[in-house]
Tab-separated table of C-alpha atoms in Angstrom:
chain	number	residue	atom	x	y	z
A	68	UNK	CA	85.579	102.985	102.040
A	69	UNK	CA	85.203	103.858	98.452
A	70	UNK	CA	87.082	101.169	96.177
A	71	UNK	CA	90.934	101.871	95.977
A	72	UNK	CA	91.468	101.259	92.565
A	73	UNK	CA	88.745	103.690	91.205
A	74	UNK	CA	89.690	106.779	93.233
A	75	UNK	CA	92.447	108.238	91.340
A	76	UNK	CA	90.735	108.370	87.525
A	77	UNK	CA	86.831	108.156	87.361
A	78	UNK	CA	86.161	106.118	83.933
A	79	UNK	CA	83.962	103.924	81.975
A	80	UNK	CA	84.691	100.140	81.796
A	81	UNK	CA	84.260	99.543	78.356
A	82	UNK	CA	86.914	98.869	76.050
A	83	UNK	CA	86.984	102.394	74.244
A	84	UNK	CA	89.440	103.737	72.323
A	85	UNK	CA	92.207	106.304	74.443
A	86	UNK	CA	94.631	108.526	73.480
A	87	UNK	CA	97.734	105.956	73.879
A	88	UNK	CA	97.901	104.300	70.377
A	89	UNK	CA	101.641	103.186	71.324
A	90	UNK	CA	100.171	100.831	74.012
A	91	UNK	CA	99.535	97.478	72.384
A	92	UNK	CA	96.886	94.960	74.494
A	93	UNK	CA	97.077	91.238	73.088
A	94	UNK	CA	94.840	88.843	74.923
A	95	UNK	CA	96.290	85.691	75.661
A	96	UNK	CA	93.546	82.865	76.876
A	97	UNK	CA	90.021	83.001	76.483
A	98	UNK	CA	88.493	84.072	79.607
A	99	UNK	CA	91.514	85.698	81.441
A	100	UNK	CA	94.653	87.703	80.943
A	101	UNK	CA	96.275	89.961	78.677
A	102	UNK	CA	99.874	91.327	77.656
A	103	UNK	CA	100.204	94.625	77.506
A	104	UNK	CA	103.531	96.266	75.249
A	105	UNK	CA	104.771	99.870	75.234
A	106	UNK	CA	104.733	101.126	78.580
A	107	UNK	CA	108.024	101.369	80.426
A	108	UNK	CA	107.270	100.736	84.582
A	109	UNK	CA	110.592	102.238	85.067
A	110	UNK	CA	108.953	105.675	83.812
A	111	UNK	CA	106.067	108.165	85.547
A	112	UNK	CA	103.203	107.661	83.403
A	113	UNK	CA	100.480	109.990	82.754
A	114	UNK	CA	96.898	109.713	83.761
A	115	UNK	CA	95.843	108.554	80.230
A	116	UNK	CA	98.194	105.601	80.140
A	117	UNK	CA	96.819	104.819	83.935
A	118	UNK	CA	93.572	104.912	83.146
A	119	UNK	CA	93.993	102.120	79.863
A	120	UNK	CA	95.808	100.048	82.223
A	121	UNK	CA	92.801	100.078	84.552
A	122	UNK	CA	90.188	99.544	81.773
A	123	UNK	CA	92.647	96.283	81.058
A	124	UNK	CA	92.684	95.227	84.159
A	125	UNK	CA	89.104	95.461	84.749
A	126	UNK	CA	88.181	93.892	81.507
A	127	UNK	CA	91.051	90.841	81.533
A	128	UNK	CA	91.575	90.598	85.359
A	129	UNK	CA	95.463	89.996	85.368
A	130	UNK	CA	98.152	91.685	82.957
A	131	UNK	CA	101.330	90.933	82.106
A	132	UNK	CA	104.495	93.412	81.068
A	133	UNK	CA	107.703	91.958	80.016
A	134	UNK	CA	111.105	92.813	80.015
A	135	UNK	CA	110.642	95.500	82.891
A	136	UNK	CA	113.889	97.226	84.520
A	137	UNK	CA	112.527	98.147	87.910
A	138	UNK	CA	113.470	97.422	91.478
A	139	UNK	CA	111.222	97.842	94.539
A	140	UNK	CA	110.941	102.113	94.171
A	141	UNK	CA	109.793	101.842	90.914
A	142	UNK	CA	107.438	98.691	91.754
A	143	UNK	CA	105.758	100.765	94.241
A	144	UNK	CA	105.443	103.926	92.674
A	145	UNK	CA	103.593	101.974	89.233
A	146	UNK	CA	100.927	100.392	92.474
A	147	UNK	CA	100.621	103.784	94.111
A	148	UNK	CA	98.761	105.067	90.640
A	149	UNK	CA	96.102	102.434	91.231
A	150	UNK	CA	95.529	102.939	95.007
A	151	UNK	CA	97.050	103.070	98.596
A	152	UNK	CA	99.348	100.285	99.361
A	153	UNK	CA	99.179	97.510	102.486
A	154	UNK	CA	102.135	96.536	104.574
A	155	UNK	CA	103.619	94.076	102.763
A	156	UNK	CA	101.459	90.718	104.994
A	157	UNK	CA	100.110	90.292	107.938
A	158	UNK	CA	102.401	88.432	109.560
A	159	UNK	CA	105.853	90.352	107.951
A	160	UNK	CA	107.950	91.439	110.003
A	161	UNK	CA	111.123	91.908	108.375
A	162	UNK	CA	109.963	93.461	104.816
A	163	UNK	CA	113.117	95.126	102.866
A	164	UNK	CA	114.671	98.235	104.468
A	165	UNK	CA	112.703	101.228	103.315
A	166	UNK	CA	110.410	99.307	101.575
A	167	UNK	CA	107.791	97.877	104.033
A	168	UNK	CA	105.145	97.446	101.120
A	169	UNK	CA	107.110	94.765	99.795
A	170	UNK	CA	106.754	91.135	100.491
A	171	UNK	CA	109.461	88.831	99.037
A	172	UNK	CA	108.683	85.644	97.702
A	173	UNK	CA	111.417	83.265	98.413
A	174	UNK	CA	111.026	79.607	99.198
A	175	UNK	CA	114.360	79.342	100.827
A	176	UNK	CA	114.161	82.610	102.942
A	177	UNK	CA	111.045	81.194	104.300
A	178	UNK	CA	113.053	77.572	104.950
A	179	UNK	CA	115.980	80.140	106.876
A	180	UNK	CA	113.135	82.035	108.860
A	181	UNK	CA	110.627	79.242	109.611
A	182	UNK	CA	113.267	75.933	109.195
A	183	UNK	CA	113.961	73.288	106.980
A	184	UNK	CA	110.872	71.506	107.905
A	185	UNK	CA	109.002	73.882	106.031
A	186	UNK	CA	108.244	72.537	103.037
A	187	UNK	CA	108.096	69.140	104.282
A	188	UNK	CA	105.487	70.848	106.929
A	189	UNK	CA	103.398	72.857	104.194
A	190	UNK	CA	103.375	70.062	101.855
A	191	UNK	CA	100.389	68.455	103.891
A	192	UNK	CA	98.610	71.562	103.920
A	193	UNK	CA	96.159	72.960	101.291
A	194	UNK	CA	97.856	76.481	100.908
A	195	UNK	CA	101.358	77.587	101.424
A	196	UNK	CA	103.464	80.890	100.543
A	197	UNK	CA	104.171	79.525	97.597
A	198	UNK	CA	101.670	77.373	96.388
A	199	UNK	CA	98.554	76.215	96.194
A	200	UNK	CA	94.711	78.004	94.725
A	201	UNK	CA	94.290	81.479	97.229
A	202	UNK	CA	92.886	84.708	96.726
A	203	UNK	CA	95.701	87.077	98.323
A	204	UNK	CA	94.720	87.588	101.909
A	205	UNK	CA	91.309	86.907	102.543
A	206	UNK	CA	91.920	86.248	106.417
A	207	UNK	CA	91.299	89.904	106.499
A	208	UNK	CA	87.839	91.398	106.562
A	209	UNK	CA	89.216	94.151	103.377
A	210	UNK	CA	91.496	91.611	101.136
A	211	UNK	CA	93.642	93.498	98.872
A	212	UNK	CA	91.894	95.303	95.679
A	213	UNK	CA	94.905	94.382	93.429
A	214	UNK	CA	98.327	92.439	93.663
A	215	UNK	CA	101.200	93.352	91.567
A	216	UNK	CA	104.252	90.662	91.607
A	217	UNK	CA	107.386	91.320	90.058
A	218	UNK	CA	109.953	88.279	88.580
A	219	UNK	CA	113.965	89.200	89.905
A	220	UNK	CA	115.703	85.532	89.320
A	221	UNK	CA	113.083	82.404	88.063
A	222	UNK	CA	114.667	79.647	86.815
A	223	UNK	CA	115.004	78.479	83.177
A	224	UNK	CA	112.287	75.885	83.268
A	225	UNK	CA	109.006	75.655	85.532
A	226	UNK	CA	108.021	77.814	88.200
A	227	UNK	CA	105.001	79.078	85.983
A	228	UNK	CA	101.942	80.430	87.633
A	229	UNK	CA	98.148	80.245	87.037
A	230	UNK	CA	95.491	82.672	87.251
A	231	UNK	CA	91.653	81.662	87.251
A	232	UNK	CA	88.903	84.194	86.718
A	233	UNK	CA	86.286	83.958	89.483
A	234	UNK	CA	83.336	85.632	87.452
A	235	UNK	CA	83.571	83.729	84.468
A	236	UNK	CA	83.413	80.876	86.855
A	237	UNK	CA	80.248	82.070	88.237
A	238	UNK	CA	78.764	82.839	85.555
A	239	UNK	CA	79.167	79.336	84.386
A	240	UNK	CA	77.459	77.459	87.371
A	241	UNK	CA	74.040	76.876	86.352
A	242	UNK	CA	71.146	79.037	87.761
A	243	UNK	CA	70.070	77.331	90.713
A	244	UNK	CA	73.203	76.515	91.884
A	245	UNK	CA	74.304	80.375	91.300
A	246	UNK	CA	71.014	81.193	92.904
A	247	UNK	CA	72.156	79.071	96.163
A	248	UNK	CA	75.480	80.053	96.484
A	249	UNK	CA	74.180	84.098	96.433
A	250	UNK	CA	72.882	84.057	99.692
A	251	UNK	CA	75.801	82.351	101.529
A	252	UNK	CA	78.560	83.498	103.826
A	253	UNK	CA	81.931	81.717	104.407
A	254	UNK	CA	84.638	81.250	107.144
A	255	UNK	CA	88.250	82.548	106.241
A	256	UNK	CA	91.323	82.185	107.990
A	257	UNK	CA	95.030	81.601	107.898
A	258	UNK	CA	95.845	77.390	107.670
A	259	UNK	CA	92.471	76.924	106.403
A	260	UNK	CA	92.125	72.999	106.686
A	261	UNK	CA	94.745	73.002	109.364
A	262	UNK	CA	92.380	75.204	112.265
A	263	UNK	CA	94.668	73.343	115.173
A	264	UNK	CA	97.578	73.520	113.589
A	265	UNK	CA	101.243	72.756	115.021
A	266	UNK	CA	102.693	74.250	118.248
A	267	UNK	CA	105.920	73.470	117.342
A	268	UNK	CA	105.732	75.211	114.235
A	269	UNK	CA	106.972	79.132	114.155
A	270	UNK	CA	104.889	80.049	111.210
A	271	UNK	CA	101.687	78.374	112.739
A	272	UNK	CA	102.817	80.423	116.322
A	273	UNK	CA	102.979	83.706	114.655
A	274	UNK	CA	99.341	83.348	112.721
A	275	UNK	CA	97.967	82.248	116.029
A	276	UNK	CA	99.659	85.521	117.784
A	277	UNK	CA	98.465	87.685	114.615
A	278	UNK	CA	95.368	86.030	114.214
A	279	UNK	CA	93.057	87.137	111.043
A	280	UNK	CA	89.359	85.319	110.614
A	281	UNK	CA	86.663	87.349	108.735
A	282	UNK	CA	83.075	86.227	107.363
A	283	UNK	CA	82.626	86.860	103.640
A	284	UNK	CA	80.107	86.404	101.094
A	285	UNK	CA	80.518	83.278	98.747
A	286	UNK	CA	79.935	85.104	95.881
A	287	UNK	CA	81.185	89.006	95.649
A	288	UNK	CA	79.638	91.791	93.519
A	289	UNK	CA	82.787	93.275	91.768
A	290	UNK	CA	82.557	96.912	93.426
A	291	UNK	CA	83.631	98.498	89.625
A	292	UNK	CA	81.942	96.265	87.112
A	293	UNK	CA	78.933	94.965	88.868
A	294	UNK	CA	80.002	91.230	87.879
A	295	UNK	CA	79.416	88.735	90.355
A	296	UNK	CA	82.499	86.620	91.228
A	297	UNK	CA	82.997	83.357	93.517
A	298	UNK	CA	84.472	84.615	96.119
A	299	UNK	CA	85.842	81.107	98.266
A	300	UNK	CA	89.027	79.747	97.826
A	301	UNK	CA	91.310	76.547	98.982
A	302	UNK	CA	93.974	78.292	100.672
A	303	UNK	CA	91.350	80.305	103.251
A	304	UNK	CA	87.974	79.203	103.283
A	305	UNK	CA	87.321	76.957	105.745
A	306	UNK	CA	83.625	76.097	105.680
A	307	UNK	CA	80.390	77.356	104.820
A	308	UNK	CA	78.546	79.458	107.382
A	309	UNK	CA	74.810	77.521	108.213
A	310	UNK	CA	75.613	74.246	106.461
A	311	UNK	CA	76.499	71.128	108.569
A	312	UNK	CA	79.962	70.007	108.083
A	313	UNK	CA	79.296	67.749	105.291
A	314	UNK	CA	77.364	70.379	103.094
A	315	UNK	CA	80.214	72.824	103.292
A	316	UNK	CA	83.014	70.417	102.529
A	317	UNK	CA	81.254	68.673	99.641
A	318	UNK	CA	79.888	72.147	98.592
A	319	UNK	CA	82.494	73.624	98.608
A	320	UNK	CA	84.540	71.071	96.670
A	321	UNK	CA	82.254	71.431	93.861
A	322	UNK	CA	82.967	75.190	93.388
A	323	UNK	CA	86.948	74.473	93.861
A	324	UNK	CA	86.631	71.930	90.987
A	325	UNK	CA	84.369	74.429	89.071
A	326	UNK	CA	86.386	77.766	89.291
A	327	UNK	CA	89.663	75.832	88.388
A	328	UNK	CA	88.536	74.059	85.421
A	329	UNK	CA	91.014	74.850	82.754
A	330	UNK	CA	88.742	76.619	80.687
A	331	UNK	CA	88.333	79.743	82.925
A	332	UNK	CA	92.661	79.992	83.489
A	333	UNK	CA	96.047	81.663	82.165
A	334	UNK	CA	98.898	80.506	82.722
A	335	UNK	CA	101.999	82.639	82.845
A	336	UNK	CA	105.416	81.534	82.069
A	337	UNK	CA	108.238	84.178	84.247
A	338	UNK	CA	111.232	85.785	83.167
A	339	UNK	CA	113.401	88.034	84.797
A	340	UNK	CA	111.369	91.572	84.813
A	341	UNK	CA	108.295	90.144	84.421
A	342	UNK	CA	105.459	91.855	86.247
A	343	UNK	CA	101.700	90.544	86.948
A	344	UNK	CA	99.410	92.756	87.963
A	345	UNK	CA	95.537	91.102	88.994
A	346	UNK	CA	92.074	92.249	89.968
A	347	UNK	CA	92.390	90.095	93.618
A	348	UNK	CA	88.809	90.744	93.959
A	349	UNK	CA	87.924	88.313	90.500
A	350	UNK	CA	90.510	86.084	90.195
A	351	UNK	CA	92.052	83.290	92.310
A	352	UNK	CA	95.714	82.020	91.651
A	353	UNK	CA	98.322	78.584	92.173
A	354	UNK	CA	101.925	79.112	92.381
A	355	UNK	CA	104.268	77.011	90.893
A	356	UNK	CA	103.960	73.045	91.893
A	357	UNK	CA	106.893	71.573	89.592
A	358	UNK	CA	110.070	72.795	91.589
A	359	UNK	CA	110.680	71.635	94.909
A	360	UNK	CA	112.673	68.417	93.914
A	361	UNK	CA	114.786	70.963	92.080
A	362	UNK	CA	117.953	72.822	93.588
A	363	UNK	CA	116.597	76.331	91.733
A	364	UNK	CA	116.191	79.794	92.931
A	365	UNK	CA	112.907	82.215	92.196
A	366	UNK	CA	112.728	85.577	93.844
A	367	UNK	CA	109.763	87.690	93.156
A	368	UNK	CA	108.274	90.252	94.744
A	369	UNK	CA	104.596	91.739	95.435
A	370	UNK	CA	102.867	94.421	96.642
A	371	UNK	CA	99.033	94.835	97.280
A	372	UNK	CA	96.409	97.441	96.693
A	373	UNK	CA	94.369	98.250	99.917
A	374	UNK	CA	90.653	96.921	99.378
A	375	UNK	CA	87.187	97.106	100.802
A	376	UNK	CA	85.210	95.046	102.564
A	377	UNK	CA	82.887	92.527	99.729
A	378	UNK	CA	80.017	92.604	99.513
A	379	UNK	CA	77.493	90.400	98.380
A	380	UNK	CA	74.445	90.322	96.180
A	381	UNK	CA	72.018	89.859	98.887
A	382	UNK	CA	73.652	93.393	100.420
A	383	UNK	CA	75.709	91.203	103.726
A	384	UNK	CA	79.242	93.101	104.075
A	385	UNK	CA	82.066	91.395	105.300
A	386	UNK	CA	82.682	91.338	109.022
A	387	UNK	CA	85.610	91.063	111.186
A	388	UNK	CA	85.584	87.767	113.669
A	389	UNK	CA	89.351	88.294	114.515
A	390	UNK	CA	91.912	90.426	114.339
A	391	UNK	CA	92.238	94.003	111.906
A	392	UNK	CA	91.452	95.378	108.284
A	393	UNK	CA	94.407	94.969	106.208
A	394	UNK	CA	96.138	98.631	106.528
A	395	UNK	CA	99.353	100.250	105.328
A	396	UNK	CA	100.577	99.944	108.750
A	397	UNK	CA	101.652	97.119	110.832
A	398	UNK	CA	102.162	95.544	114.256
A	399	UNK	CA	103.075	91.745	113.524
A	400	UNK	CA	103.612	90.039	116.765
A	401	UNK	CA	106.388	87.564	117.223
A	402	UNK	CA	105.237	84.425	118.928
């Protein structure tokens, strides 16, 4: 499948000049992320403003819009000029009426659905739904191109969250270690660190009933820029393909530490109509890790760009082991 976020606008990557001189673009950390002024989201934009947007993205891998009046139509139709959009997750089934592209982000709607155990529960784990390092999705064989999450309530303090560009990581690991990590392949799933998980836990239930493990390269070649990017993560990878079990887990330890050093992040502080919108297929992200001894409420929602499959510099392709590419439609099984 041709890349998603490419087919509407053909264009080059470099930072030229466009037609929109009202658009203002003011980087904000030194590897990653930029805020972009003078677009309205609430607005149809034409195909020049589109296509500066994409060169942003592209060239800072997340960007940031403040002060945004939009609700969920709105949200959607901004995503739609960048690709097709998935269901809103693999194992949603109860996505807002009329909106089944959107997945909301709600620590105590998950506590209502899944019980009051749950953050207790997901506190042991590496990765939950709201925090933890992850690349959106990449359980499925085709994680999502782009992710685009907008703020509704955050509170007035904390709650931030960090982005971490994968290629400049890459690009920082010295040259045989970049030259190792090129040829390898890597296990992801749902629970990663958690394989057995808990029978008495819904959440675990339902991933076991919608099950999604695909093989991946380690390192991806960005299918628009030609950068190579890490491509592992805490909150799926579970080991190494070919390396004993010690090899992967010290392995990959070494790249977690490396592509979250501080020096390669962002960190974004919300406000109500906030929107973040990043390249999932160069960046890695942690939610907010300062608020659950805090009675607050944060309600954002997201929506993801259907991707391809990576693909790796030694030519390997992603490949299903379980379950279905990531579509628009869905069949989530209730355990």
């Amino acid at each position: 499948m041709t890349n998603v976020i490419s087919n509407s606008v053909q264009e080059n990557v470099a930072d030229a000049e466009s037609s929109t001189p009202e658009i203002s673009v003011r980087p904000v950390a030194g590897h990653i992320g930029a805020e972009i002024k003078g677009v309205d989201l609430s607005q149809p934009l034409d195909d020049a403003v589109v296509a500066k947007i994409r060169r942003k993205l592209l060239k800072y891998k997340v960007v940031f819009f403040r002060d945004q009046q939009i609700g969920h139509a709105e949200q959607i139709a901004f995503a739609r000029r960048f690709g097709e959009l998935t269901h809103a997750h693999p194992h949603e089934d109860a996505p807002p009426a009329e909106f089944p592209e959107i997945l909301t982000i709600d620590p105590k709607r998950y506590e209502q659905k899944y019980g009051k155990k749950f953050r207790d529960q997901y506190a042991k784990r590496q990765y939950t739904y709201y925090s933890g390092w992850h690349t959106d999705v990449t359980a499925a064989v085709n994680p999502p191109a782009a992710s685009l999450l907008r703020a509704e309530t955050v509170p007035d303090f904390g709650g931030d969250t960090t982005w971490t560009n994968q290629a400049a990581a890459y690009a920082g690991l010295s040259e045989p270690l970049r030259n190792l990590v090129d040829g390898l392949r890597a296990e992801h799933r749902f629970l990663a660190g958690q394989e057995r998980g808990d029978e008495n836990d819904e959440l675990s239930r339902r991933i076991k009933a919608n099950l999604l493990v695909s093989h991946h390269p380690v390192v991806r070649v960005h299918p628009e820029t030609g950068e190579k990017a890490l491509f592992v993560n805490p909150g799926f990878t579970t080991r190494i393909l070919d390396l004993s079990a010690v090899e992967s887990r010290k392995l990959l330890e070494l790249l977690y530490e490396h592509l979250t050093r501080p020096e390669y992040t962002v960190r974004f502080k919300w406000e109500p109509g906030s929107v973040a919108f990043w390249d999932n297929r160069a960046t890695a992200h942690l939610g907010p890790q300062d608020l659950d001894h805090l009675d607050v409420e944060r309600v954002l929602h997201r929506v993801t760009l259907i991707g391809d499959r990576p693909v790796g510099p030694t030519g390997y392709t992603s490949e299903i082991v379980e379950g279905e590419e990531f579509r628009a439609t869905a069949n989530v099984k209730v355990a």
